[in-house]
Amino acid sequence: MPITKWGNPVIIVNGVSQETVAGPFEAMIHLTDGWPERTSASFIEARNACRAAVAGRIDSDVARTKFLAAVEAAKLRVH
């Protein structure tokens, strides 16, 4: 199964650095490794949606929307 990329990647601004998240697989890695906030419903929904998108069970744009909600809940900035 090919790795799906979003048409419009999410760019997370962290201080002076930026991280580009291009699709649900990369989002899942960000959510799994060192995510600053892991208790909100939006984090759990985003993690589950990204897993489902990688597996092909849901549309990747749904995962992107859930990921953006988790970014907001973690009080991260996007560019």
XYZ file of C-alpha atoms in Angstrom:
79
model
C 0.000 0.000 0.000
C 1.522 3.366 -0.983
C 2.063 6.040 1.648
C -0.572 8.734 1.204
C 0.477 12.377 1.299
C -1.798 15.335 1.911
C -2.190 17.905 -0.847
C -1.486 20.608 1.741
C 1.067 19.504 4.382
C 0.865 20.726 7.961
C 3.853 22.834 9.003
C 4.324 22.900 12.782
C 6.331 25.816 14.134
C 8.352 24.927 17.207
C 10.303 27.942 18.401
C 12.645 28.823 15.551
C 12.356 25.468 13.782
C 9.621 24.093 11.563
C 8.529 20.521 10.987
C 6.591 19.555 7.884
C 4.056 16.766 8.297
C 3.181 15.572 4.808
C 0.624 12.857 5.493
C -1.021 10.513 7.981
C 2.035 8.263 8.350
C 4.252 11.196 9.347
C 1.494 12.544 11.596
C 1.248 9.185 13.328
C 5.004 9.259 13.980
C 4.748 12.781 15.442
C 1.830 11.755 17.641
C 3.676 8.667 18.858
C 7.123 10.168 19.446
C 7.310 12.983 21.956
C 3.922 14.613 21.453
C 3.586 17.269 24.179
C -0.019 16.475 25.113
C -1.327 12.902 25.169
C -4.473 13.059 27.287
C -7.010 14.958 25.208
C -9.725 13.364 23.172
C -8.359 15.155 20.102
C -4.966 13.425 20.525
C -6.607 9.998 20.727
C -8.914 10.745 17.800
C -6.002 11.997 15.690
C -3.834 8.990 16.488
C -6.667 6.585 15.669
C -7.589 8.471 12.474
C -3.979 8.503 11.254
C -3.673 4.767 11.889
C -6.924 4.167 10.022
C -5.812 6.351 7.103
C -2.486 4.508 6.848
C -4.421 1.234 6.795
C -6.738 2.611 4.104
C -9.871 2.464 6.244
C -10.637 6.200 6.144
C -9.827 9.110 3.869
C -6.506 10.797 4.649
C -8.179 14.228 4.737
C -10.230 13.091 7.734
C -6.959 12.206 9.471
C -5.548 15.638 8.562
C -8.525 17.375 10.167
C -8.145 15.280 13.327
C -4.385 15.931 13.378
C -4.957 19.691 13.165
C -7.343 19.449 16.134
C -4.631 17.643 18.119
C -2.114 20.323 17.137
C -4.476 22.981 18.456
C -5.128 21.054 21.690
C -1.365 20.772 22.253
C -1.107 24.547 21.756
C 1.319 24.167 18.876
C 1.448 26.706 16.069
C 1.018 25.928 12.399
C 2.325 27.910 9.478
